[in-house]
Amino acid sequence: MKSVDGHLDEVVAAVRPLSPLDLQILDAQGCVLAEDVAAPWDLPPFDNSSMDGYAVYAADVAGATPQEPRVLSVVGDIPAGSPELDRIPPGQAARIMTGAPMPAGADAVVPVEWTDGGIAQVAIDRPAQEGQYIRRQADDVHVGTTVLRAGTRLGAAQVGLLAAVGRDRVVVRPRPRVVVLSTGSELVEPGEPIGPGQITDSNSFMLTIAAREAGCLAYRVGIVPDDPRTLIATIEDQLIRADLVITSGGVSAGAHDVVKAVLSQLGTVTFERVAMQPGMPQGFGHIGPDRTPIFTLPGNPVSAFVSFEVFVRPAIRRLLGAEPLARPLVQAVTEDAFTSPEGKRQFARGWLAGTAAEPVVRTVGGPGSHLMGSLARANSLIVVPETVTEVPAGSTVEVMILERRLS
Ligand code: AMP
Ligand code: MG
């Protein structure tokens, strides 16, 4: 049997990051930057007010109180967007709005709430600290600084920053297009009635969402019966829109395991037994004129899910150009005892809780690879090394975090 690490190394080495594209920033959502982005100007680009109020000399309002306000004449009105401004002389004030540039001379902003709101002159009833409510030029970012590095995934805040530094387009690696199909003559669409011996297809939904969560544009093709010709025709039809193909089912030793039967003949997809539980039967290779990578995952839903996490997600991250490839692992103390098969790496479904300083984990459900109910209640996978067969309660284990926010 092949080791998990050996198989992972092989699949990761067999995929290449997608070629970069120049995209409008709104279209770059979820993509990974393929260039470093530097700020062409300071952020903020100029000193500006962080409040609606009055630009003043702090010295002019020293000692102001509600009983003895300082009264200043108001020489101007500065809305956001004002261009070059005249210097204001000492003893005077200018009305200023949030985001408007500070006039030369003034060294503080007094919020309108501390004043009578006057237009020709203003009574100010509190003293001001020099510099208060002024956002200084470059206090966020200096001109020329790299604000986003190649390899950064673009979410809302990152796209906002691109816009703030004036970028309308950006060079990114595109989101991989992933085609997902399920094989099995026993499968029916959810929403349809199930007859005797039938089950609904859950894998293609699960894997499509998993691929999207990993940053792909994923297309669910759905169910393909265990028929060699239909299978090969369906895969060939889909290659046009795929950077990666994922199938599930039909890779074990059964008489009707058509994925293995059909794709083995092509000679470009290899089927192997990987020393893991769940997920032992794995297939990986390339298919079609563009040598599109294809993963053929086992049909049992938990096996398919774990295989995705262990092999497909790292390969997707490589296509994306994202690092690190692997999910974060944390060490946690297990609350329950459980066993693990000799010679296989076990990925037990877990519930990670406790605190960041003292994480604890317990198993969720048993080892059966059909246990969808317990998979959906897990937030992590407990990774048990090949050499370990007994995990006592209270021992330290490695945990792969799937989802931090589940409760
Ligand atoms: P196979 O790998 O095709 O032998 O399938 C192994 C087990 O997983 C069988 O019990 C199948 O019925 C089940 N299975 C296969 N594909 C799916 C699917 N798409 N959704 C749910 N269960 C599946
Ligand atoms: Mg099957």
PDB file of C-alpha atoms and ligand atoms in Angstrom, residues 182-184 186-187 199-204 226 248-252 257 297-301, ligand 1:
ATOM      1  CA  SER A 182     -20.995  10.909  -9.011  1.00  0.00           C
ATOM      2  CA  THR A 183     -21.048   7.407 -10.362  1.00  0.00           C
ATOM      3  CA  GLY A 184     -23.455   4.710  -9.242  1.00  0.00           C
ATOM      4  CA  GLU A 186     -28.107   3.149  -7.216  1.00  0.00           C
ATOM      5  CA  LEU A 187     -28.096   6.954  -7.071  1.00  0.00           C
ATOM      6  CA  ILE A 199     -29.988   6.145  -2.239  1.00  0.00           C
ATOM      7  CA  THR A 200     -29.718   9.806  -3.030  1.00  0.00           C
ATOM      8  CA  ASP A 201     -26.504  11.228  -4.422  1.00  0.00           C
ATOM      9  CA  SER A 202     -24.857  13.205  -1.676  1.00  0.00           C
ATOM     10  CA  ASN A 203     -21.241  13.128  -2.840  1.00  0.00           C
ATOM     11  CA  SER A 204     -21.537  15.427  -5.826  1.00  0.00           C
ATOM     12  CA  ASP A 226     -22.369   2.459 -13.806  1.00  0.00           C
ATOM     13  CA  SER A 248     -16.727   9.539  -6.748  1.00  0.00           C
ATOM     14  CA  GLY A 249     -17.588   5.854  -6.621  1.00  0.00           C
ATOM     15  CA  GLY A 250     -16.631   2.926  -8.767  1.00  0.00           C
ATOM     16  CA  VAL A 251     -12.996   2.613  -7.761  1.00  0.00           C
ATOM     17  CA  SER A 252     -13.081  -0.439  -5.497  1.00  0.00           C
ATOM     18  CA  ASP A 257     -16.735  -0.420 -10.540  1.00  0.00           C
ATOM     19  CA  LEU A 297     -12.493   9.293  -5.091  1.00  0.00           C
ATOM     20  CA  PRO A 298     -14.104   6.378  -3.299  1.00  0.00           C
ATOM     21  CA  GLY A 299     -17.893   6.328  -3.160  1.00  0.00           C
ATOM     22  CA  ASN A 300     -18.517   6.105   0.544  1.00  0.00           C
ATOM     23  CA  PRO A 301     -19.364   9.681   1.469  1.00  0.00           C
TER      24      PRO A 301
HETATM   25  P1  AMP B   1     -18.512   2.519  -4.604  1.00  0.00           P
HETATM   26  O1  AMP B   1     -17.200   3.171  -4.317  1.00  0.00           O
HETATM   27  O2  AMP B   1     -19.102   2.948  -5.888  1.00  0.00           O
HETATM   28  O3  AMP B   1     -18.424   1.039  -4.465  1.00  0.00           O
HETATM   29  O4  AMP B   1     -19.495   3.024  -3.474  1.00  0.00           O
HETATM   30  C1  AMP B   1     -19.266   2.727  -2.131  1.00  0.00           C
HETATM   31  C2  AMP B   1     -20.476   3.054  -1.290  1.00  0.00           C
HETATM   32  O5  AMP B   1     -20.727   4.452  -1.367  1.00  0.00           O
HETATM   33  C3  AMP B   1     -21.751   2.403  -1.734  1.00  0.00           C
HETATM   34  O6  AMP B   1     -22.504   2.062  -0.598  1.00  0.00           O
HETATM   35  C4  AMP B   1     -22.434   3.470  -2.563  1.00  0.00           C
HETATM   36  O7  AMP B   1     -23.819   3.293  -2.619  1.00  0.00           O
HETATM   37  C5  AMP B   1     -22.044   4.703  -1.807  1.00  0.00           C
HETATM   38  N1  AMP B   1     -22.028   5.840  -2.708  1.00  0.00           N
HETATM   39  C6  AMP B   1     -21.382   5.895  -3.882  1.00  0.00           C
HETATM   40  N2  AMP B   1     -21.570   7.085  -4.488  1.00  0.00           N
HETATM   41  C7  AMP B   1     -22.353   7.812  -3.656  1.00  0.00           C
HETATM   42  C8  AMP B   1     -22.898   9.129  -3.718  1.00  0.00           C
HETATM   43  N3  AMP B   1     -22.663   9.927  -4.765  1.00  0.00           N
HETATM   44  N4  AMP B   1     -23.648   9.575  -2.698  1.00  0.00           N
HETATM   45  C9  AMP B   1     -23.869   8.752  -1.649  1.00  0.00           C
HETATM   46  N5  AMP B   1     -23.385   7.509  -1.524  1.00  0.00           N
HETATM   47  C10 AMP B   1     -22.634   7.028  -2.513  1.00  0.00           C
END
